[in-house]
Coordinates of C-alpha atoms and ligand atoms in Angstrom, one line a residue:
M889 CA 0.2 0.0 0.0
V890 CA 1.2 3.3 -1.0
S891 CA 0.2 6.4 0.8
R892 CA 0.0 9.6 -1.2
V893 CA 1.8 12.7 0.0
I894 CA 0.2 15.8 -1.2
P895 CA 2.5 18.8 -1.0
V896 CA 1.2 21.8 0.7
D897 CA 1.8 25.4 -1.3
A898 CA 4.6 27.5 -0.4
F899 CA 4.4 29.3 3.1
D900 CA 5.7 31.7 5.5
L901 CA 5.5 30.1 9.0
V902 CA 6.8 32.3 11.9
I903 CA 7.3 30.6 15.0
F904 CA 7.0 32.9 18.4
G905 CA 8.9 30.8 20.6
G906 CA 11.2 29.4 18.0
T907 CA 14.2 28.7 20.5
G908 CA 11.9 26.8 23.1
D909 CA 11.4 23.4 24.1
L910 CA 8.3 22.6 21.9
A911 CA 9.9 24.3 18.9
R912 CA 13.1 22.2 19.2
R913 CA 11.6 19.1 20.2
K914 CA 8.0 18.9 18.2
I915 CA 7.7 21.7 15.6
L916 CA 10.9 22.1 13.8
P917 CA 11.9 18.4 13.6
G918 CA 8.3 17.8 12.5
L919 CA 8.5 20.4 9.7
Y920 CA 11.7 18.6 8.7
R921 CA 10.2 15.2 8.5
R922 CA 7.4 16.8 6.3
F923 CA 10.2 18.2 4.1
W924 CA 12.0 14.9 3.7
A925 CA 8.6 13.5 2.7
G926 CA 8.2 15.8 0.2
Q927 CA 5.1 17.5 1.7
M928 CA 6.7 20.9 2.8
P929 CA 8.3 22.6 -0.6
D930 CA 11.6 24.2 -0.8
E931 CA 10.0 27.7 -1.3
A932 CA 8.5 27.4 2.3
R933 CA 10.1 29.7 4.9
I934 CA 10.4 29.2 8.6
I935 CA 11.0 32.0 10.5
G936 CA 11.8 31.4 14.3
A937 CA 11.3 34.7 16.4
A938 CA 12.1 35.1 20.2
R939 CA 14.0 37.5 22.5
T940 CA 17.5 35.5 22.2
D941 CA 19.7 37.8 20.2
Q942 CA 21.5 35.8 17.6
D943 CA 21.9 35.8 13.9
V944 CA 20.2 33.5 11.4
A945 CA 23.5 31.1 11.3
A946 CA 23.0 30.4 15.3
F947 CA 19.4 29.8 14.8
R948 CA 19.9 27.5 11.9
T949 CA 22.8 25.5 14.0
M950 CA 20.1 25.1 16.8
V951 CA 17.6 23.8 14.3
A952 CA 20.3 21.2 13.0
E953 CA 21.0 20.1 16.4
A954 CA 17.1 19.6 16.9
I955 CA 17.0 17.4 13.9
A956 CA 20.2 15.3 14.8
E957 CA 18.4 14.7 18.2
F958 CA 14.9 14.1 17.3
V959 CA 14.6 12.8 13.7
S960 CA 15.5 9.2 13.2
E961 CA 18.9 8.5 11.4
R962 CA 16.9 7.1 8.4
K963 CA 15.6 10.6 7.6
R964 CA 18.6 12.5 8.3
D965 CA 19.9 13.0 4.5
A966 CA 22.9 15.7 4.4
D967 CA 21.4 17.1 1.1
C968 CA 17.8 17.2 2.6
I969 CA 19.2 18.9 5.9
K970 CA 20.9 21.6 3.8
R971 CA 17.9 22.4 1.8
F972 CA 15.7 22.5 5.0
L973 CA 18.1 24.9 6.6
D974 CA 18.1 27.3 3.7
C975 CA 14.1 27.6 4.4
I976 CA 15.0 28.8 7.8
D977 CA 15.4 32.5 8.9
Y978 CA 15.3 34.1 12.4
V979 CA 14.3 37.4 13.9
T980 CA 15.1 38.9 17.2
L981 CA 12.1 40.4 19.0
D982 CA 10.2 40.7 22.3
A983 CA 6.6 40.0 22.1
R984 CA 6.0 42.8 24.5
G985 CA 8.4 45.4 22.9
E986 CA 8.5 47.3 19.8
A987 CA 11.8 46.4 18.2
G988 CA 12.1 43.7 15.6
W989 CA 8.8 43.8 14.5
K990 CA 9.3 45.8 11.2
E991 CA 12.2 43.3 10.4
L992 CA 9.8 40.4 10.6
K993 CA 7.2 42.5 8.4
S994 CA 10.1 42.8 6.0
K995 CA 10.6 38.9 5.8
C996 CA 6.8 37.9 5.1
R997 CA 6.1 37.6 1.6
A998 CA 3.0 38.7 -0.2
N999 CA 1.9 35.6 -2.2
T1000 CA 2.5 32.8 0.0
V1001 CA 0.1 31.0 2.7
Q1002 CA 0.8 33.0 5.8
A1003 CA 0.8 31.5 9.5
F1004 CA 1.9 32.3 12.8
Y1005 CA 2.7 29.9 15.6
F1006 CA 2.3 31.1 19.1
S1007 CA 4.8 28.8 20.8
V1008 CA 5.1 30.9 24.0
G1009 CA 3.1 31.1 27.0
P1010 CA -0.4 32.2 26.8
G1011 CA 0.3 35.4 28.6
L1012 CA 1.9 36.4 25.3
F1013 CA -0.9 35.8 23.1
G1014 CA -2.7 39.0 23.3
D1015 CA 0.7 40.9 23.0
I1016 CA 1.6 39.1 19.8
A1017 CA -1.8 39.2 18.3
E1018 CA -2.0 42.7 18.6
R1019 CA 1.4 43.4 17.3
L1020 CA 0.7 41.4 14.2
R1021 CA -2.1 43.6 13.4
S1022 CA -0.7 47.2 14.5
F1023 CA 2.5 46.4 12.4
K1024 CA 0.3 45.3 9.6
I1025 CA 2.1 42.1 9.5
A1026 CA -0.8 39.8 9.3
R1027 CA -2.8 39.6 6.3
Q1028 CA -6.7 38.9 6.2
D1029 CA -5.9 35.4 5.4
A1030 CA -3.4 34.7 8.0
R1031 CA -3.6 31.9 10.2
I1032 CA -2.7 31.5 13.9
V1033 CA -1.9 28.6 15.8
V1034 CA -2.1 28.7 19.7
E1035 CA -0.9 26.2 22.2
K1036 CA -2.7 24.7 25.1
P1037 CA -3.0 25.7 27.9
F1038 CA -6.0 27.6 26.8
G1039 CA -7.0 29.2 29.9
R1040 CA -7.1 27.7 33.4
D1041 CA -10.9 28.4 33.7
L1042 CA -13.7 29.8 31.9
A1043 CA -12.7 33.3 32.7
T1044 CA -9.3 33.3 31.6
A1045 CA -10.3 31.2 28.4
K1046 CA -12.8 33.9 27.5
E1047 CA -10.2 36.5 28.2
L1048 CA -7.8 34.7 25.7
N1049 CA -10.5 34.3 23.0
R1050 CA -11.3 38.0 23.4
E1051 CA -7.7 39.3 23.0
L1052 CA -7.2 36.5 19.7
S1053 CA -10.8 37.6 18.4
A1054 CA -10.1 41.4 18.7
N1055 CA -7.5 41.0 16.0
F1056 CA -8.1 37.6 14.0
D1057 CA -11.5 36.2 12.9
E1058 CA -12.3 32.7 14.1
S1059 CA -11.7 31.2 10.9
Q1060 CA -8.0 32.3 11.2
I1061 CA -7.5 30.7 14.5
Y1062 CA -6.0 27.2 15.0
R1063 CA -6.3 26.1 18.6
I1064 CA -3.9 22.9 18.9
D1065 CA -4.9 19.5 20.8
H1066 CA -2.4 17.5 19.4
Y1067 CA -4.3 14.3 20.5
L1068 CA -6.6 15.1 17.6
G1069 CA -3.7 15.0 15.1
K1070 CA -3.1 11.2 16.0
E1071 CA -3.9 9.1 13.0
T1072 CA -6.1 6.7 15.3
V1073 CA -8.3 9.7 16.3
Q1074 CA -9.1 10.1 12.7
N1075 CA -9.4 6.4 12.1
L1076 CA -11.8 6.5 14.7
M1077 CA -14.2 8.8 12.6
A1078 CA -13.5 6.5 9.6
V1079 CA -14.4 3.3 11.6
R1080 CA -17.7 5.1 12.7
F1081 CA -18.7 6.7 10.0
G1082 CA -17.2 4.6 6.8
N1083 CA -18.8 1.4 7.9
V1084 CA -22.3 0.1 8.2
L1085 CA -21.0 -2.2 10.9
F1086 CA -20.7 0.1 13.9
E1087 CA -22.9 3.1 13.8
P1088 CA -26.3 1.2 14.3
L1089 CA -24.7 -0.2 17.5
W1090 CA -23.2 2.9 18.7
N1091 CA -25.9 4.2 21.3
A1092 CA -26.9 3.3 24.8
Q1093 CA -29.0 0.4 23.7
Y1094 CA -25.7 -1.8 22.8
V1095 CA -22.9 0.0 24.3
D1096 CA -22.4 -0.9 28.2
H1097 CA -20.1 1.8 28.9
V1098 CA -16.7 3.5 27.4
Q1099 CA -13.3 4.1 28.8
I1100 CA -11.0 6.4 28.1
T1101 CA -7.6 6.1 29.4
V1102 CA -4.5 8.4 29.2
A1103 CA -1.9 7.0 31.4
E1104 CA 1.7 8.2 31.7
T1105 CA 4.8 6.8 33.4
V1106 CA 6.8 9.9 33.8
G1107 CA 5.9 12.2 37.0
V1108 CA 5.7 16.0 36.6
G1109 CA 9.5 16.4 36.3
G1110 CA 10.8 19.9 35.6
R1111 CA 7.2 21.3 35.2
G1112 CA 6.4 21.0 39.0
A1113 CA 5.8 24.6 39.4
Y1114 CA 3.7 24.9 36.6
Y1115 CA 1.9 21.5 37.0
D1116 CA 0.9 22.3 40.8
K1117 CA -1.1 25.3 39.5
S1118 CA -3.0 22.9 37.1
G1119 CA -3.5 19.2 38.1
A1120 CA -4.6 16.5 36.0
M1121 CA -8.2 18.0 35.3
R1122 CA -7.1 21.1 33.7
D1123 CA -4.0 19.6 32.1
M1124 CA -5.5 16.7 30.6
V1125 CA -9.0 16.2 31.0
Q1126 CA -10.5 19.5 30.1
N1127 CA -8.6 19.3 26.6
H1128 CA -7.3 15.9 25.7
L1129 CA -10.0 13.4 27.0
M1130 CA -12.9 15.6 26.5
Q1131 CA -11.9 15.8 22.9
L1132 CA -11.6 12.1 22.6
L1133 CA -14.8 11.6 24.4
C1134 CA -16.6 14.2 22.1
L1135 CA -15.1 12.2 19.0
T1136 CA -16.6 8.9 20.3
A1137 CA -19.9 10.2 21.3
M1138 CA -21.0 13.0 18.7
E1139 CA -23.7 12.3 16.1
P1140 CA -22.6 11.8 12.6
P1141 CA -22.1 15.4 11.0
A1142 CA -23.8 15.9 7.7
K1143 CA -20.2 16.2 6.2
F1144 CA -16.6 16.2 7.4
D1145 CA -16.1 19.9 7.2
P1146 CA -14.6 21.9 10.2
D1147 CA -18.0 23.5 11.5
A1148 CA -20.1 20.5 11.1
V1149 CA -17.8 18.2 13.0
R1150 CA -17.0 21.0 15.8
D1151 CA -20.7 21.6 16.1
E1152 CA -21.4 18.0 16.9
K1153 CA -18.7 17.9 19.4
L1154 CA -19.8 21.1 21.1
K1155 CA -23.3 19.5 21.6
V1156 CA -21.9 16.6 23.3
I1157 CA -19.9 18.9 25.8
R1158 CA -23.2 20.5 26.4
A1159 CA -25.0 17.6 27.2
L1160 CA -22.7 16.4 29.7
D1161 CA -24.2 16.3 33.3
P1162 CA -22.4 17.6 36.2
V1163 CA -20.3 14.9 37.9
E1164 CA -21.3 13.8 41.4
A1165 CA -18.6 13.9 43.9
D1166 CA -18.8 10.1 44.5
D1167 CA -17.9 9.8 41.0
I1168 CA -14.7 11.7 40.9
V1169 CA -11.4 10.0 42.5
R1170 CA -8.3 12.4 42.7
G1171 CA -4.8 11.0 43.5
Q1172 CA -1.2 11.9 43.9
Y1173 CA 1.8 9.4 43.5
R1174 CA 3.8 8.9 46.7
E1175 CA 7.4 8.5 47.1
G1176 CA 8.8 5.3 45.7
A1177 CA 11.7 4.4 43.5
E1178 CA 11.5 8.4 42.3
P1179 CA 10.5 11.2 44.5
G1180 CA 6.7 11.6 45.3
Y1181 CA 4.4 14.3 43.9
L1182 CA 5.0 16.4 46.9
Q1183 CA 8.6 16.4 46.5
D1184 CA 8.6 16.9 42.8
V1185 CA 6.2 20.2 43.1
E1186 CA 8.4 21.2 46.4
N1187 CA 4.9 21.9 48.3
P1188 CA 4.3 19.5 50.8
D1189 CA 0.6 20.9 51.3
S1190 CA -0.3 20.5 47.8
R1191 CA -3.8 19.0 46.8
T1192 CA -3.4 19.0 43.2
E1193 CA -4.2 15.8 41.5
S1194 CA -1.5 13.8 39.4
F1195 CA -4.1 11.4 39.0
I1196 CA -8.0 11.4 38.0
A1197 CA -10.6 9.0 37.4
L1198 CA -14.5 10.0 36.8
K1199 CA -17.5 8.7 35.6
C1200 CA -19.5 10.9 33.3
H1201 CA -23.2 10.9 31.8
I1202 CA -24.3 12.4 28.6
S1203 CA -27.7 13.4 28.5
N1204 CA -29.1 12.8 25.0
W1205 CA -30.9 10.2 23.2
R1206 CA -28.0 8.2 22.0
W1207 CA -26.2 7.9 25.4
K1208 CA -28.5 8.2 28.2
G1209 CA -27.7 5.3 30.7
T1210 CA -24.3 4.6 29.1
P1211 CA -21.4 5.8 31.5
F1212 CA -18.2 7.1 29.9
Y1213 CA -15.4 6.3 32.6
L1214 CA -12.3 8.7 32.2
R1215 CA -8.8 8.4 33.9
T1216 CA -5.5 10.0 33.3
G1217 CA -2.4 9.8 35.4
K1218 CA 1.2 10.3 36.2
R1219 CA 3.8 7.7 37.2
M1220 CA 1.4 4.9 36.1
A1221 CA 2.2 1.2 35.2
A1222 CA 2.4 1.9 31.7
R1223 CA 2.2 4.8 28.9
M1224 CA -0.9 4.0 27.2
S1225 CA -3.9 5.9 25.6
E1226 CA -6.7 4.4 24.3
I1227 CA -10.7 4.6 23.9
V1228 CA -12.5 1.4 24.5
V1229 CA -15.9 0.6 23.8
H1230 CA -17.3 -2.1 25.5
F1231 CA -20.5 -3.6 24.0
K1232 CA -23.4 -5.3 26.0
P1233 CA -23.5 -9.2 26.0
T1234 CA -25.9 -10.7 23.7
P1235 CA -29.3 -10.6 25.5
H1236 CA -29.7 -14.4 25.6
S1237 CA -27.0 -17.2 25.4
I1238 CA -28.1 -20.1 23.1
F1239 CA -25.1 -22.3 24.3
G1240 CA -26.0 -22.0 27.8
E1241 CA -23.9 -20.7 31.0
E1242 CA -21.1 -23.2 30.8
A1243 CA -20.2 -21.8 27.4
G1244 CA -19.3 -18.5 29.1
T1245 CA -20.8 -15.1 28.2
K1246 CA -18.6 -12.8 26.2
A1247 CA -19.3 -9.1 24.9
N1248 CA -17.4 -7.5 22.0
V1249 CA -14.8 -4.7 22.8
L1250 CA -13.7 -2.3 20.6
S1251 CA -10.5 -0.6 21.4
I1252 CA -8.9 2.5 19.7
R1253 CA -5.2 2.7 20.7
L1254 CA -3.5 6.1 20.3
Q1255 CA -0.2 5.0 22.0
P1256 CA 2.1 3.3 22.1
D1257 CA 1.3 1.7 18.7
E1258 CA -1.7 3.0 17.3
G1259 CA -4.2 0.7 15.8
I1260 CA -7.6 -0.3 16.2
D1261 CA -8.7 -3.8 17.8
L1262 CA -12.2 -5.7 18.0
S1263 CA -12.7 -8.5 20.3
V1264 CA -15.1 -11.0 18.8
T1265 CA -16.4 -14.3 20.2
I1266 CA -15.8 -17.6 18.6
K1267 CA -16.0 -21.2 19.6
E1268 CA -13.0 -22.4 21.3
P1269 CA -11.2 -24.7 19.0
G1270 CA -11.1 -28.6 19.8
P1271 CA -13.4 -31.2 20.8
G1272 CA -14.4 -29.7 24.2
G1273 CA -17.9 -28.7 23.3
M1274 CA -19.3 -25.5 22.6
R1275 CA -17.1 -23.0 24.7
L1276 CA -16.8 -19.6 23.6
M1277 CA -13.6 -17.5 23.6
D1278 CA -12.6 -14.0 22.5
V1279 CA -10.2 -13.5 19.6
P1280 CA -8.8 -10.2 18.6
L1281 CA -9.5 -8.8 15.0
D1282 CA -6.0 -6.5 15.0
M1283 CA -6.5 -3.6 12.7
S1284 CA -2.9 -2.4 14.0
F1285 CA -1.3 0.0 11.4
A1286 CA 2.1 -1.1 12.0
E1287 CA 1.1 -4.5 10.7
A1288 CA -1.4 -3.4 7.9
L1289 CA 1.0 -0.6 6.6
G1290 CA 4.4 -2.4 7.2
E1291 CA 7.3 -0.1 6.7
E1292 CA 4.8 2.9 5.8
A1293 CA 3.8 3.0 9.4
A1294 CA 7.0 4.3 10.3
D1295 CA 6.7 7.5 7.7
M1296 CA 3.4 8.4 9.1
P1297 CA 3.3 11.8 10.2
D1298 CA 3.0 12.4 14.0
A1299 CA 0.4 14.5 15.5
Y1300 CA 2.3 17.9 15.1
E1301 CA 3.4 17.1 11.9
R1302 CA -0.1 16.5 10.5
L1303 CA -1.8 19.5 12.3
I1304 CA 0.9 21.9 10.9
M1305 CA 0.2 20.7 7.4
D1306 CA -3.7 20.9 8.3
V1307 CA -2.9 24.8 9.1
M1308 CA -1.4 25.2 5.7
R1309 CA -4.0 23.7 3.8
G1310 CA -6.6 25.9 5.9
N1311 CA -8.3 22.8 7.6
Q1312 CA -9.7 23.6 10.9
T1313 CA -11.4 20.3 11.5
L1314 CA -9.1 18.9 14.1
F1315 CA -8.7 21.9 15.8
M1316 CA -10.7 23.5 18.7
R1317 CA -13.2 26.4 18.3
G1318 CA -13.6 29.1 20.7
D1319 CA -16.9 28.2 21.9
E1320 CA -15.7 24.3 22.5
V1321 CA -13.0 25.3 24.7
E1322 CA -15.3 27.7 26.8
A1323 CA -17.9 25.0 27.0
A1324 CA -15.3 22.3 28.1
W1325 CA -14.3 25.0 30.8
A1326 CA -17.8 25.6 31.6
W1327 CA -18.0 21.9 32.8
T1328 CA -15.0 21.3 34.4
D1329 CA -14.9 24.7 36.5
P1330 CA -17.7 23.7 39.0
L1331 CA -16.1 20.0 39.7
I1332 CA -12.7 21.8 40.5
E1333 CA -14.7 24.5 42.8
A1334 CA -16.6 21.9 44.5
W1335 CA -13.5 19.9 45.5
T1336 CA -11.5 22.9 46.3
R1337 CA -14.3 24.4 48.4
R1338 CA -14.5 21.1 50.2
G1339 CA -10.7 21.0 50.7
S1340 CA -10.6 17.4 49.6
K1341 CA -7.0 15.7 49.5
P1342 CA -6.2 13.5 46.8
C1343 CA -5.8 9.6 47.4
S1344 CA -2.5 8.5 47.6
Y1345 CA -1.1 5.8 45.0
A1346 CA 2.3 3.8 44.5
Q1347 CA 4.4 4.8 41.6
G1348 CA 4.0 2.2 38.7
S1349 CA 0.5 1.2 39.8
T1350 CA -2.9 1.8 38.1
G1351 CA -3.9 4.6 40.3
P1352 CA -5.4 4.7 43.9
E1353 CA -7.7 2.0 45.0
E1354 CA -10.5 4.3 45.1
A1355 CA -10.4 4.4 41.3
M1356 CA -10.7 0.6 41.3
M1357 CA -13.7 0.9 43.3
L1358 CA -15.4 3.8 41.2
M1359 CA -15.7 0.8 38.8
H1360 CA -16.2 -2.1 40.9
K1361 CA -19.6 -0.1 42.5
D1362 CA -20.7 -0.7 38.8
R1363 CA -19.5 -4.1 38.5
R1364 CA -16.9 -3.1 36.0
R1365 CA -13.3 -3.0 35.8
W1366 CA -10.6 -1.0 34.2
R1367 CA -8.7 -2.5 31.2
E1368 CA -5.3 -3.5 32.1
L1369 CA -2.6 -1.2 31.4
E1370 CA -0.2 -2.7 28.8
Q1371 CA 3.0 -0.9 27.8
Ligands
NAP2087 P1 9.8 27.4 26.6 O1 10.6 26.3 26.5 O2 9.7 28.3 28.0 O3 9.9 28.6 25.2 C1 9.3 29.9 25.4 C2 9.8 30.4 24.2 O4 9.0 31.8 24.3 C3 11.3 30.7 24.1 O5 11.5 30.4 22.7 C4 11.3 32.1 24.5 O6 12.4 32.3 23.6 C5 10.4 32.5 24.0 N1 9.9 33.7 24.9 C6 9.5 34.0 25.9 N2 9.0 35.1 26.2 C7 9.3 36.0 25.2 C8 8.8 37.3 24.7 N3 8.5 38.1 25.8 N4 9.0 37.6 23.5 C9 9.5 36.8 22.6 N5 9.6 35.6 22.8 C10 9.6 35.1 24.0 O7 8.2 27.0 26.5 P2 7.9 25.7 25.5 O8 7.9 24.3 26.5 O9 8.6 25.6 24.1 O10 6.2 25.8 25.5 C11 5.7 27.0 24.5 C12 4.2 27.0 24.8 O11 3.8 25.5 24.1 C13 3.6 27.0 26.2 O12 2.4 27.8 26.2 C14 3.5 25.5 26.7 O13 2.5 25.4 27.7 C15 3.2 25.0 25.4 N6 3.1 23.6 25.4 C16 4.5 23.2 25.4 C17 4.6 21.8 25.3 C18 6.0 21.0 25.3 O14 6.2 19.7 25.1 N7 7.1 21.8 25.4 C19 3.3 20.9 25.1 C20 2.2 21.3 24.9 C21 2.1 22.7 24.9 P3 13.4 33.7 24.6 O15 13.7 33.4 25.8 O16 14.7 33.5 23.7 O17 12.5 34.7 24.2

């Protein structure tokens, strides 16, 4: 199978925060890989912008080092790297100052796609947006890309939306959630809406429950001070897990176009019930082989959660009565993200109790190895009578695509190319982000008001015991965390 790489038109991409961690680890290596794959043309320009006073040669050296560190050897071709570095430029500027902006304007061309990546803290979004307009740098058709966190509550998200929309139309704003750039997430839509098999069963009548897990093995590491003000609910649930929930639960849009898809996602968020206190478990990893959460954030009194599990309900015709269980945490047993749809067992077993009752399970793995797996029930082979067993119908991409799987763009690459194509489908709209905060804010306020302490959990575990109980009381269990 040969996948087609469709080149994008020439573009000018300005990366504010071009010297930062995200640019170095993800954006610049990702752009290089798209260049290597033939998707980014030689005529494209990438202009780094930051306060660090350096010339273009020094910035190119930084980019070359980032490629050496973060791009696999197979794709590091000397000629290709040289041609890519020829596309790189740099401007010294302060987002809050006046110097450097005219120089940036002089570097922007008139007839190319124009995009500005705000790879800086959200405190600078308004300053940059305002200067792009006042210095007449951004054209009417310019695109801006903004990173998470998009606010820390509804009020701050509204303020960010206000700052951006004062200078740009919503159709120009690309709010990144890199989970939406994963191949599997898009495949979830293909599986749901491209097959007759699943959609008729995709409702409360046939789906027992859905589990969405994003487990990490790392701790909060060097981000302790930032993370402690945020916690798992703000850092992961409000954005990534809710986006996955929306794509799983949404109604079929009339067409695969940005507003049609985002309208349907928004309806899901608005149909979410408030979560009962008993249906939320918050946790903090304790000291083990590595320092505990409280040591990592250097705050012995912190009540911020590094783990959260919750049960939510969607009050609409399709999903009334089917719970969605979400969980995410740090320092867990495995690095694994997946959406698992547990179907109900058959209403009656014609084979009798001794055959065993099985139910179909569709799992959509986002990491480590992206793929979709459907468990189906068959007869256990052999002469032992009619006994049932589950077998997986594995639709893992690595197997289906062979070597090509290694060349699939990662989430950032795919999303940046979507920006260049002007496709907003996989980006969050302003009203979606606000609706997500409007749902999470009261939950956070409630546990803050109660002063509730997170439960402790062991490093390398599946989270606190209480999270197991959340499932057990409903006679269900979490899927195993597998590396
Ligand atoms: P970082 O390593 O601290 O980099 C920040 C960048 O902003 C640097 O290039 C810095 O360069 C520049 N900068 C800071 N103040 C500036 C100013 N006044 N004017 C112009 N440039 C300025 O941060 P990061 O990790 O790259 O993260 C950037 C954004 O992405 C943040 O909002 C973060 O939350 C988000 N994000 C990061 C990751 C990640 O994996 N790193 C993942 C998801 C989201 P100078 O010091 O040279 O000015």
